[in-house]
Tab-separated table of C-alpha atoms in Angstrom:
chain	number	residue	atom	x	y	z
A	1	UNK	CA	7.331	71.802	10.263
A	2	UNK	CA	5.277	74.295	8.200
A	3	UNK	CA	6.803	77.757	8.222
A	4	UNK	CA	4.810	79.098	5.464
A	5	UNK	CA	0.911	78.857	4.683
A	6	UNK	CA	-0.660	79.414	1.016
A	7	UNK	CA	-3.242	81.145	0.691
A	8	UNK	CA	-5.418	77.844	-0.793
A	9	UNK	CA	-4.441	76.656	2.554
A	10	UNK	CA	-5.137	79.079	4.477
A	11	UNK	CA	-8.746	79.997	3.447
A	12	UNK	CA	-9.241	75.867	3.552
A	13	UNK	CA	-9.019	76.240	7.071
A	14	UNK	CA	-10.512	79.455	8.103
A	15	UNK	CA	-13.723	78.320	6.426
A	16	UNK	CA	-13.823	74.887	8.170
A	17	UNK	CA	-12.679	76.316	11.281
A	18	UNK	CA	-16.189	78.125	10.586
A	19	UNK	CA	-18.039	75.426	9.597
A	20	UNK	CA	-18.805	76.181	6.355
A	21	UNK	CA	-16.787	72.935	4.727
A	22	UNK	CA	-18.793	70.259	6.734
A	23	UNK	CA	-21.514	69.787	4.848
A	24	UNK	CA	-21.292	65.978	3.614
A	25	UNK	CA	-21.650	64.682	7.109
A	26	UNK	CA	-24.378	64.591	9.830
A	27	UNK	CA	-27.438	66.659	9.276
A	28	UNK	CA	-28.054	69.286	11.846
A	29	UNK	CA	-29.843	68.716	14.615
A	30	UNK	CA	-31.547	70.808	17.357
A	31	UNK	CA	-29.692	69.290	19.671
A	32	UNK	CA	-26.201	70.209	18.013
A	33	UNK	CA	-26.945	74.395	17.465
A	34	UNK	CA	-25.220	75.244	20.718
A	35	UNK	CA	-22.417	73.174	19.388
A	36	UNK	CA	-22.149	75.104	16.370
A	37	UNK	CA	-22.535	78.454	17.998
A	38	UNK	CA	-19.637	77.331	19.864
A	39	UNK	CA	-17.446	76.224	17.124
A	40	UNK	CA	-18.395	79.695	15.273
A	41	UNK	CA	-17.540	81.528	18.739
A	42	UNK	CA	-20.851	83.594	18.590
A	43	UNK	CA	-23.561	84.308	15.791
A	44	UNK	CA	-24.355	88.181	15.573
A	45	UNK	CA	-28.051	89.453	16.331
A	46	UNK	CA	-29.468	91.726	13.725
A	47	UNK	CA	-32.794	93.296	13.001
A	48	UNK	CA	-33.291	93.394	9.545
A	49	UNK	CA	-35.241	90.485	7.687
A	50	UNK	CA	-35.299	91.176	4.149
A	51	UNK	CA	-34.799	87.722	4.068
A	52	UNK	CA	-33.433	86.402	7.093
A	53	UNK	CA	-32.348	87.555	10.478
A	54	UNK	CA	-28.426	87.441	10.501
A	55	UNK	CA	-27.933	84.841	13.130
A	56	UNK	CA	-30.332	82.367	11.760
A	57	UNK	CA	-29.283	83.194	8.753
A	58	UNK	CA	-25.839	82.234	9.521
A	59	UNK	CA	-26.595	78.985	11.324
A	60	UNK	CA	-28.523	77.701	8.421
A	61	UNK	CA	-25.673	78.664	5.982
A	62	UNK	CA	-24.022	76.070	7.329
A	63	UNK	CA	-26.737	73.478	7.654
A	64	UNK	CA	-28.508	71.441	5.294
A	65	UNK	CA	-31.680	71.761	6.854
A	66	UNK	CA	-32.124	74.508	10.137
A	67	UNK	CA	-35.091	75.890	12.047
A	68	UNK	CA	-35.091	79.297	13.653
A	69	UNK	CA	-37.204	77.556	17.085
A	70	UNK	CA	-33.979	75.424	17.473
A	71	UNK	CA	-31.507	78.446	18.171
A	72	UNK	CA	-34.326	79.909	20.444
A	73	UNK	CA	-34.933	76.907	22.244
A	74	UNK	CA	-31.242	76.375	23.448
A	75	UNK	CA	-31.752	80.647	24.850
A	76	UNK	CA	-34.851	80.217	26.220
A	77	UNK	CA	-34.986	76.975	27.343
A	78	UNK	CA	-31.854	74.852	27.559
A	79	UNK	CA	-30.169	77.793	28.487
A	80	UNK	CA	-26.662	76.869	26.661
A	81	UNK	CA	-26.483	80.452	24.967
A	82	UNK	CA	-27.192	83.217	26.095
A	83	UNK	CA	-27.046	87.009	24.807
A	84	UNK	CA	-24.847	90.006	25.295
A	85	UNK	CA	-22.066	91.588	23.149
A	86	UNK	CA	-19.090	91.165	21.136
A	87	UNK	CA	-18.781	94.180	18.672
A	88	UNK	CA	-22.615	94.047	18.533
A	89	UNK	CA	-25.575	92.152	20.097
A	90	UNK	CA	-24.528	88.436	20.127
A	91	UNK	CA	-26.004	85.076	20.752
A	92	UNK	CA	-22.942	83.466	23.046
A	93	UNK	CA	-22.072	79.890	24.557
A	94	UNK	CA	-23.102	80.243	28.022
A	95	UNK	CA	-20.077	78.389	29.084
A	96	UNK	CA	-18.018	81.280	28.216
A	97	UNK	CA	-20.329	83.759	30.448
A	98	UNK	CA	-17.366	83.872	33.177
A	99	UNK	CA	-15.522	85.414	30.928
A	100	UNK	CA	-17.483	88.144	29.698
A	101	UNK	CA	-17.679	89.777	33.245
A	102	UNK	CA	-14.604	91.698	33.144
A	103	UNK	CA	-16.550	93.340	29.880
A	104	UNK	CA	-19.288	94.249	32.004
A	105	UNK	CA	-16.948	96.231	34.500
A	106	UNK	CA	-15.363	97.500	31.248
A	107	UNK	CA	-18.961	98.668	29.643
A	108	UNK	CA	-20.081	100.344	32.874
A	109	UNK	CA	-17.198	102.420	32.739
A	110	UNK	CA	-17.996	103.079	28.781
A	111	UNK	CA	-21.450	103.865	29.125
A	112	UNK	CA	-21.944	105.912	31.967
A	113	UNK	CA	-18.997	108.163	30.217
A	114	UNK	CA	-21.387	109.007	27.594
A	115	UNK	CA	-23.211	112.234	27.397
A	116	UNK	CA	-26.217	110.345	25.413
A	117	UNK	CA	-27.013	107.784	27.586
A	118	UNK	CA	-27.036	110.105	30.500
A	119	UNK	CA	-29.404	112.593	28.762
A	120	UNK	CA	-31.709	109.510	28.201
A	121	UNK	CA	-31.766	107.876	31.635
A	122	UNK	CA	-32.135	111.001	33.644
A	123	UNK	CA	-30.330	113.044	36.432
A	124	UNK	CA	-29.911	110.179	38.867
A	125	UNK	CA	-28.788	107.257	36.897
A	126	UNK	CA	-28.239	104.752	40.111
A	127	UNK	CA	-31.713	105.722	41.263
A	128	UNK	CA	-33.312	105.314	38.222
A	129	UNK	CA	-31.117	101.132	37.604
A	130	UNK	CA	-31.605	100.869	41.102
A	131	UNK	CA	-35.586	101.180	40.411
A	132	UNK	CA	-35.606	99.398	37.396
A	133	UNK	CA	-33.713	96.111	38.615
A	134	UNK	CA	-35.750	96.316	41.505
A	135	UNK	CA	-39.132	96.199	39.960
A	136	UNK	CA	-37.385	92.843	37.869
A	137	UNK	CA	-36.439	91.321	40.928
A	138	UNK	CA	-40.592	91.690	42.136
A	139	UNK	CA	-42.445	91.129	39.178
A	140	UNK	CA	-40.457	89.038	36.732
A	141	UNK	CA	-39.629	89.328	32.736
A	142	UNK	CA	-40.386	92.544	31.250
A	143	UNK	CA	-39.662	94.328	28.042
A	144	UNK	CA	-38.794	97.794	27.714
A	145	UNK	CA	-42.459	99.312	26.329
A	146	UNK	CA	-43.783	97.893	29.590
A	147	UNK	CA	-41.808	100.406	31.789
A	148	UNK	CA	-42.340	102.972	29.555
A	149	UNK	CA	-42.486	106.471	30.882
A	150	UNK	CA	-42.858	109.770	29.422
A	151	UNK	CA	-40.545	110.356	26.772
A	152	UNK	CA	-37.866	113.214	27.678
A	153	UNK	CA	-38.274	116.206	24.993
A	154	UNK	CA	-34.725	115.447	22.375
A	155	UNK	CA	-31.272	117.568	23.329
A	156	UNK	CA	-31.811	120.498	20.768
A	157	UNK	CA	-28.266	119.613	18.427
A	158	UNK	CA	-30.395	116.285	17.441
A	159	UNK	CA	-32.430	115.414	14.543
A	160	UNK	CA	-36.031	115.449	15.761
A	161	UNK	CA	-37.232	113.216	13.745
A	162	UNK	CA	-34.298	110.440	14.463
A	163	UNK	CA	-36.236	108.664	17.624
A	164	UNK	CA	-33.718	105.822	17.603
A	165	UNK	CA	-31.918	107.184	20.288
A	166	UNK	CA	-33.777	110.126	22.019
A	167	UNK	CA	-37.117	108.375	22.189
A	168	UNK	CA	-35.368	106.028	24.807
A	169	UNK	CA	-36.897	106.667	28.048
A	170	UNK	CA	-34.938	106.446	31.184
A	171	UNK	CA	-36.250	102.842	31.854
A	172	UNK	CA	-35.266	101.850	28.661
A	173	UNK	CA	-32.051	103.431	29.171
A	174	UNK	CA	-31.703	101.778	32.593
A	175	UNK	CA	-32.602	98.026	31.091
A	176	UNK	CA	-30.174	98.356	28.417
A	177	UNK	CA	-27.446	99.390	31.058
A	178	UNK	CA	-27.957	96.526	33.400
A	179	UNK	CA	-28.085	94.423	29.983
A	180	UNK	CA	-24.954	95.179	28.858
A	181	UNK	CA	-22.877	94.733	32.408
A	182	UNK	CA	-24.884	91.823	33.383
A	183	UNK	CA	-27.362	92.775	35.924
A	184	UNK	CA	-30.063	91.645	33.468
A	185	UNK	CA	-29.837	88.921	31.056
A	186	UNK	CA	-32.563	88.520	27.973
A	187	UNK	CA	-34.956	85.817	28.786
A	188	UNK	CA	-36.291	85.176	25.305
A	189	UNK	CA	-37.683	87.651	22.684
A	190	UNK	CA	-41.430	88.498	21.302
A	191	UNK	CA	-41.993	89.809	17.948
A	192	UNK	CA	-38.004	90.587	18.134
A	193	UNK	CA	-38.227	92.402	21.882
A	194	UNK	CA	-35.754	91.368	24.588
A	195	UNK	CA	-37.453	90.772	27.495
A	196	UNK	CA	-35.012	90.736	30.317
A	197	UNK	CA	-34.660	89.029	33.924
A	198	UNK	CA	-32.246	88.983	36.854
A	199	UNK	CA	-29.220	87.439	35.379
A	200	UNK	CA	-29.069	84.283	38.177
A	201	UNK	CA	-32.822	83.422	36.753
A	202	UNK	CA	-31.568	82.910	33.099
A	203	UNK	CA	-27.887	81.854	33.046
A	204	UNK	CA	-26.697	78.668	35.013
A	205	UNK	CA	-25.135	78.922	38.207
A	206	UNK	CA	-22.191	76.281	36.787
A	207	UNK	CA	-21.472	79.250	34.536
A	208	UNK	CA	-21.743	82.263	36.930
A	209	UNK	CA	-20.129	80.972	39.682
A	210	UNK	CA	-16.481	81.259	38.395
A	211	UNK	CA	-14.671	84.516	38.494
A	212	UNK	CA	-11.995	84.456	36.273
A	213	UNK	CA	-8.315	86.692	36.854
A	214	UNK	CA	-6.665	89.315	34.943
A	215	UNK	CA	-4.619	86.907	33.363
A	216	UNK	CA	-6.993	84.004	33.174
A	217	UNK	CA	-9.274	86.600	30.953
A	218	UNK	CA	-6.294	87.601	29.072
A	219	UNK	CA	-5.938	83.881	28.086
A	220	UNK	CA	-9.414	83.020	27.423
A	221	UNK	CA	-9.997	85.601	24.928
A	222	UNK	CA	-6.818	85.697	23.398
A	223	UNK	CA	-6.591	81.461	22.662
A	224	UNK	CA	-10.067	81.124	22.233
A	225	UNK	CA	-9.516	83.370	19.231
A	226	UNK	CA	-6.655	81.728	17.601
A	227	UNK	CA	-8.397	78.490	18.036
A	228	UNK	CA	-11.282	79.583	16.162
A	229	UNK	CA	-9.363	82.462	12.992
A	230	UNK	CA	-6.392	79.406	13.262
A	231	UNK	CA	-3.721	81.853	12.270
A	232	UNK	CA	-4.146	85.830	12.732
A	233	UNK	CA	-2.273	88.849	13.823
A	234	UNK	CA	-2.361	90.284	17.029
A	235	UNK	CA	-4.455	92.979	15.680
A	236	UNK	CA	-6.995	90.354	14.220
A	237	UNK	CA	-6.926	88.149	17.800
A	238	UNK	CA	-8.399	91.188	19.270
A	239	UNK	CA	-10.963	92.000	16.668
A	240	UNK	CA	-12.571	88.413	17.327
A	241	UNK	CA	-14.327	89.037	20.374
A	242	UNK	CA	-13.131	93.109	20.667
A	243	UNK	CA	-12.831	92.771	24.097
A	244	UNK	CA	-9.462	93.818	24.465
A	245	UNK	CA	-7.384	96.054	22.427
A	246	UNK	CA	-4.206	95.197	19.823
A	247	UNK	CA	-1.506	96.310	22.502
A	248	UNK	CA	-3.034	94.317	25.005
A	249	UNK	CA	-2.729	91.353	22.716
A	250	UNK	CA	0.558	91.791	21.471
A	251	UNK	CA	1.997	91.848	24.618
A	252	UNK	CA	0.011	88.742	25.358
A	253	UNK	CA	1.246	86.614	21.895
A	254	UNK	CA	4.829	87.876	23.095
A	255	UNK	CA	4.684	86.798	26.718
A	256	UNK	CA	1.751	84.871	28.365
A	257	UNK	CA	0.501	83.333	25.179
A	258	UNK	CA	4.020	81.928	23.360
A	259	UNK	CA	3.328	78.778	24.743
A	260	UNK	CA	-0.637	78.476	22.708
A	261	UNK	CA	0.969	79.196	19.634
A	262	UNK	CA	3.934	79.669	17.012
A	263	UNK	CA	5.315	82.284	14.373
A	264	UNK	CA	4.322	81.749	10.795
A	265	UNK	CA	4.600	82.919	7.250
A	266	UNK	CA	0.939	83.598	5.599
A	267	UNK	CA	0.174	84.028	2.105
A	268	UNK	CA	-2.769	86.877	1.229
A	269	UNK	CA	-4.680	86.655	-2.099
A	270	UNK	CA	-2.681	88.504	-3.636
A	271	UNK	CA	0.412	87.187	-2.797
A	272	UNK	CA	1.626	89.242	-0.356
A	273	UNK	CA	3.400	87.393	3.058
A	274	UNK	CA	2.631	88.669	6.654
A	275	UNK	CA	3.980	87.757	9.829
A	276	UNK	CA	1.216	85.981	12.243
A	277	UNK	CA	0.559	83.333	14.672
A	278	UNK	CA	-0.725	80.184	14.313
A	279	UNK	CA	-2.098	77.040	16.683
A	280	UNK	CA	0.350	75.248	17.304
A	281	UNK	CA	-1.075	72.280	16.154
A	282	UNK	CA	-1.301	73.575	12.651
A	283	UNK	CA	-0.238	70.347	10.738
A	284	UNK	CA	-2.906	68.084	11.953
A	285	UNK	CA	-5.250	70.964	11.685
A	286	UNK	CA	-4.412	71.004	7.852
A	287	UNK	CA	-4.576	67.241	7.126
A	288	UNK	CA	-7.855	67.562	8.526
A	289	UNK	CA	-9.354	70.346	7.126
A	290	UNK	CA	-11.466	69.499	4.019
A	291	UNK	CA	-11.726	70.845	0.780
A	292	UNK	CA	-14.824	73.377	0.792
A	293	UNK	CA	-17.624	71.827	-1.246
A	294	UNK	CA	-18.468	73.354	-4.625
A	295	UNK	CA	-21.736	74.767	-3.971
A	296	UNK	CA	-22.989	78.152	-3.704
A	297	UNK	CA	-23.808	79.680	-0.649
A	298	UNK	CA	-25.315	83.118	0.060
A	299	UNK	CA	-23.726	84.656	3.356
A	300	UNK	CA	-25.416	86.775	5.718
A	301	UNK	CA	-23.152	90.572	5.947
A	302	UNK	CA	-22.552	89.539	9.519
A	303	UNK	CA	-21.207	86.322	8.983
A	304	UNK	CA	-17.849	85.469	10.683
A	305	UNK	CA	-16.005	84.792	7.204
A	306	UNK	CA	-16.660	88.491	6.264
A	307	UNK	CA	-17.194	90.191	10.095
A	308	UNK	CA	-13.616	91.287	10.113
A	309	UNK	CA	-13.613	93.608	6.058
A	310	UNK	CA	-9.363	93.580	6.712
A	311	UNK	CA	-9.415	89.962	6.708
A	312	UNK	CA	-11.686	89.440	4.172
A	313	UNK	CA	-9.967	91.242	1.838
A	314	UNK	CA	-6.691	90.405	2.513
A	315	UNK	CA	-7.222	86.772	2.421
A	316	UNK	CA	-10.188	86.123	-0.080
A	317	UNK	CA	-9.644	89.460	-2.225
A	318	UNK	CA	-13.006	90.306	-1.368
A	319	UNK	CA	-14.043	94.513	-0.399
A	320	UNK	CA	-17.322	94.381	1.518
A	321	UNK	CA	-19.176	96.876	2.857
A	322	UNK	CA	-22.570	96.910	4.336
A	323	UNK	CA	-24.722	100.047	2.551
A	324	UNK	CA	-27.805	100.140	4.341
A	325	UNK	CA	-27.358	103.638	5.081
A	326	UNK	CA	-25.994	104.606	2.202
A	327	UNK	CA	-28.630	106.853	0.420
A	328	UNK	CA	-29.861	104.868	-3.001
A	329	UNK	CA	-28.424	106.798	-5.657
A	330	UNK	CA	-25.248	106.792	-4.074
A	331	UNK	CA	-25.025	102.977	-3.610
A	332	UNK	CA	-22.351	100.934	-5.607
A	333	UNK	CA	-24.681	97.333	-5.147
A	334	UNK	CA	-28.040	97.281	-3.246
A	335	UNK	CA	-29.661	98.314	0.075
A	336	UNK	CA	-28.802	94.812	1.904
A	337	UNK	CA	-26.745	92.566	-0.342
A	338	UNK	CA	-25.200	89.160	0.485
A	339	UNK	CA	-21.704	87.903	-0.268
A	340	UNK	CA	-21.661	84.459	-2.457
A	341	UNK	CA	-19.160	81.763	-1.352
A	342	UNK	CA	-18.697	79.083	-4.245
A	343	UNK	CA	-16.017	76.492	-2.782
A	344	UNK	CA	-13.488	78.711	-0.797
A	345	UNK	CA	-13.983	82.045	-3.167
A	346	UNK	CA	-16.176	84.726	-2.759
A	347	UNK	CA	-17.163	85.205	-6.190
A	348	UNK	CA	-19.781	88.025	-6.287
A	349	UNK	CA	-22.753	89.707	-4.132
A	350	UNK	CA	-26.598	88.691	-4.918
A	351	UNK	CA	-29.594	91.296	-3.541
A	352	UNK	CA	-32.136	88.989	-2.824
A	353	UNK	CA	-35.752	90.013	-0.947
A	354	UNK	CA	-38.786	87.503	0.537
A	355	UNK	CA	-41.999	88.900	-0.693
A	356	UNK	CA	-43.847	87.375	1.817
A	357	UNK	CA	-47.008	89.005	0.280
A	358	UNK	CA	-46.145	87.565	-2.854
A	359	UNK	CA	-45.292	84.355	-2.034
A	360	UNK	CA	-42.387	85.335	-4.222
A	361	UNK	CA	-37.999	85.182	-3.555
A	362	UNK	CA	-36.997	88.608	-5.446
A	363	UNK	CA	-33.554	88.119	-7.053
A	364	UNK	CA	-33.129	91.989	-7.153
A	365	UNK	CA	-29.403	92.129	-8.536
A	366	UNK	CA	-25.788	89.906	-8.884
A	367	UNK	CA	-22.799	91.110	-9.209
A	368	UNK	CA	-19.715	88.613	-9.815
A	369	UNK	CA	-16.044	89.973	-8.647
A	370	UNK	CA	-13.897	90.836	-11.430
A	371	UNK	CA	-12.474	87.750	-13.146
A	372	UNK	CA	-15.543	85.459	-12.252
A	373	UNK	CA	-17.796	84.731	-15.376
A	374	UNK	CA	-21.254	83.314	-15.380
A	375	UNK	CA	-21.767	79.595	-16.511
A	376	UNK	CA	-23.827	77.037	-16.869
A	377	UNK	CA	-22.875	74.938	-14.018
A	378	UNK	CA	-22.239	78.474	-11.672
A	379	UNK	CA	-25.472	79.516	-12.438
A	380	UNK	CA	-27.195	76.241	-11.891
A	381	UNK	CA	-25.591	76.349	-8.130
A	382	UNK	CA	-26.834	79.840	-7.657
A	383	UNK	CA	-30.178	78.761	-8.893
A	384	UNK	CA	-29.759	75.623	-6.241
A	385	UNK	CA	-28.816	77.507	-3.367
A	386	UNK	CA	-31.998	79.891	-4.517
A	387	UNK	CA	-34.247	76.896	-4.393
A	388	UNK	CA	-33.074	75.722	-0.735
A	389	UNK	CA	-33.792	79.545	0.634
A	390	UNK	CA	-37.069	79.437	-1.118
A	391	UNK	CA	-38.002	76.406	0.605
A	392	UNK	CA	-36.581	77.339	4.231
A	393	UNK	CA	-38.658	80.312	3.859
A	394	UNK	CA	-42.242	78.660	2.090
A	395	UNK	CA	-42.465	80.643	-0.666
A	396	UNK	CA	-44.124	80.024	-3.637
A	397	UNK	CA	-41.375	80.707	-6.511
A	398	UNK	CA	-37.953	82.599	-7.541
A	399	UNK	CA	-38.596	85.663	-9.294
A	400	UNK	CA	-35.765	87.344	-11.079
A	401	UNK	CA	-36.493	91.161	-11.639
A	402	UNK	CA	-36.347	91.987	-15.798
A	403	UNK	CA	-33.540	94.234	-14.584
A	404	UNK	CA	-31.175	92.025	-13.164
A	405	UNK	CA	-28.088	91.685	-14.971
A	406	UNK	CA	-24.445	90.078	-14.141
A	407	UNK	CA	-21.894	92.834	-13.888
């Protein structure tokens, strides 16, 4: 029995618990995204497309070939994902919908606590919802800019000029809401809006129907965890899906949950050994876990792999932070910069940028982690993996900037 894990081992399997070691067999299909999403746990939803959106951009890190219509057409139209949140906006099996309803009772609570949603939806919040999911219920899918009503004047201690949040007006305020504790469900998205409908119009009955217990919840989220991180903490098992909080799962791992797992030695980067549980099928989960293929890959800043920054360190050496509101001068790499996975390392961050104007992939800087030197071979794979996001976007050519230099 295996009462210690390396650290070679145990990066092995987080990264092909995550897909990201699979890439000699089948090429993905459509049909297999919702599979993938599944096997991930959820793919994070993020705005910014300097070069891709983060949860396409994740999905085709993993693929050899991926199209952005595939991920919508299993939300819009197969219906087996659906959106909501983890620690952010998500893309989520809809299987696991029952499960996320205790969150909504939880994020009523949360949100109607807070003083800025309730200066942006108005003086009678249940009114105002009440109005809002009405007018759904009559007329169908709608986006926000659709109810849009007068815009309140901003609370005076706020930044006029930050809209982000104060420019909400109540019916904006009052979509979000019913979002977030599932009233409303998104529909599909144009030109990156939600448009949202009455939840039983967009997720299956088979997966609304069952209303889950206390400790049935409990369960869920804490296994479904392990199953996917393989071996954590009972700090990490609740930073997967952060819908309950580290006491909650440690008294879960010592109780309820002994029985879904077993105690085991892990090995960090660096050498050092911490306590944490593991599936308890962990042998046959290491003879099958491939090596991770040589190649380089550029992840997206939300990936899973990186998601959880006290993981990532601890276990691939690897301090990542996100500085995209960071002002310029004071940034240590670039304004949206992407980790670089070569086999089961993360050797360095690449600032990359599609001109679409241009025609033109702008390699804008690289930056290898201390130890890791540039060579022929290492920079041919960067070059490679490059080439692939130059042709999954249909660009013209890879332009490196005259200032880039390794460091």
């Amino acid at each position: 029995m295996t009462d210690r894990l390396s650290n070679a081992d145990a990066r092995r399997l987080f990264l092909w618990l995550h897909g990201l070691s699979d890439l000699g067999g089948a090429p993905l299909r459509r049909a297999d995204v919702a599979a993938l999403v599944e096997r991930i746990g959820f793919v994070q939803i993020d705005s910014i497309r300097t070069v891709e959106r983060a949860h396409h951009h994740i999905l085709f890190s993993r693929a050899g070939a991926y199209k952005p219509a595939w991920l919508d057409h299993h939300v819009e139209r197969e219906r087996t994902l659906f959106e909501n949140w983890t620690h952010d906006a998500s893309i989520i099996p809809a299987k696991f919908f029952p499960y996320w309803k205790p969150r909504f009772e939880k994020a009523r609570g949360q949100i109607m606590s807070r003083q800025w949603w309730r200066e942006r939806v108005g003086e009678d919040p249940e009114k105002t919802c009440a109005r809002v999911l009405d007018y759904v219920a009559e007329n169908g899918p709608v986006m926000a800019r659709e109810l849009k009503a007068e815009n309140p004047e901003p609370p005076p201690d706020m930044d006029p000029t930050n809209t982000a949040w104060w420019g909400w007006h109540p019916s904006k305020a009052a979509l979000v809401f019913l979002w977030r504790t599932g009233q409303l469900s998104v529909t599909r998205r144009e030109g990156f809006q939600k448009v949202y409908d009455l939840t039983e119009r967009v997720v299956p009955a088979e997966y609304r129907e069952h209303e889950p217990t206390e400790a049935e919840f409990l369960d869920w989220t804490c296994g479904q965890a392990l199953d996917r991180v393989g071996f954590a903490s009972h700090s990490e098992i609740a930073r997967y899906w952060e819908a309950i909080n580290p006491a909650t799962a440690k008294t879960w791992c010592e109780g309820a949950g002994r029985n879904r797992m077993r105690a085991i030695e892990v090995e960090g980067i660096g050498g050092e050994i911490r306590d944490m549980y593991v599936r308890p099928d962990i042998e046959e989960l290491l003879a099958a876990a491939p090596e991770a293929p040589p190649r380089v890959r550029f992840l997206s800043p939300f990936d899973p792999i990186v998601r959880d920054r006290k993981r990532a360190e601890w276990l691939f050496g690897f301090d990542f932070r996100i500085e995209i509101y960071v002002p310029a001068a004071q940034r240590k790499y670039g304004y949206y910069v992407y980790p670089m996975l070569e086999r089961d390392r993360l050797i360095g961050r690449i600032e990359i940028k599609a001109n679409r104007d241009a025609g033109t992939l702008d390699v804008i800087g690289l930056w290898l982690e201390p130890k890791i030197r540039m060579s022929k071979p290492r920079q041919s794979r960067i070059d490679a993996e490059l080439e692939r996001w130059r042709r999954y976007l249909g660009l013209d050519r890879v332009v490196w900037r005259e200032s880039v230099s390794v460091l």
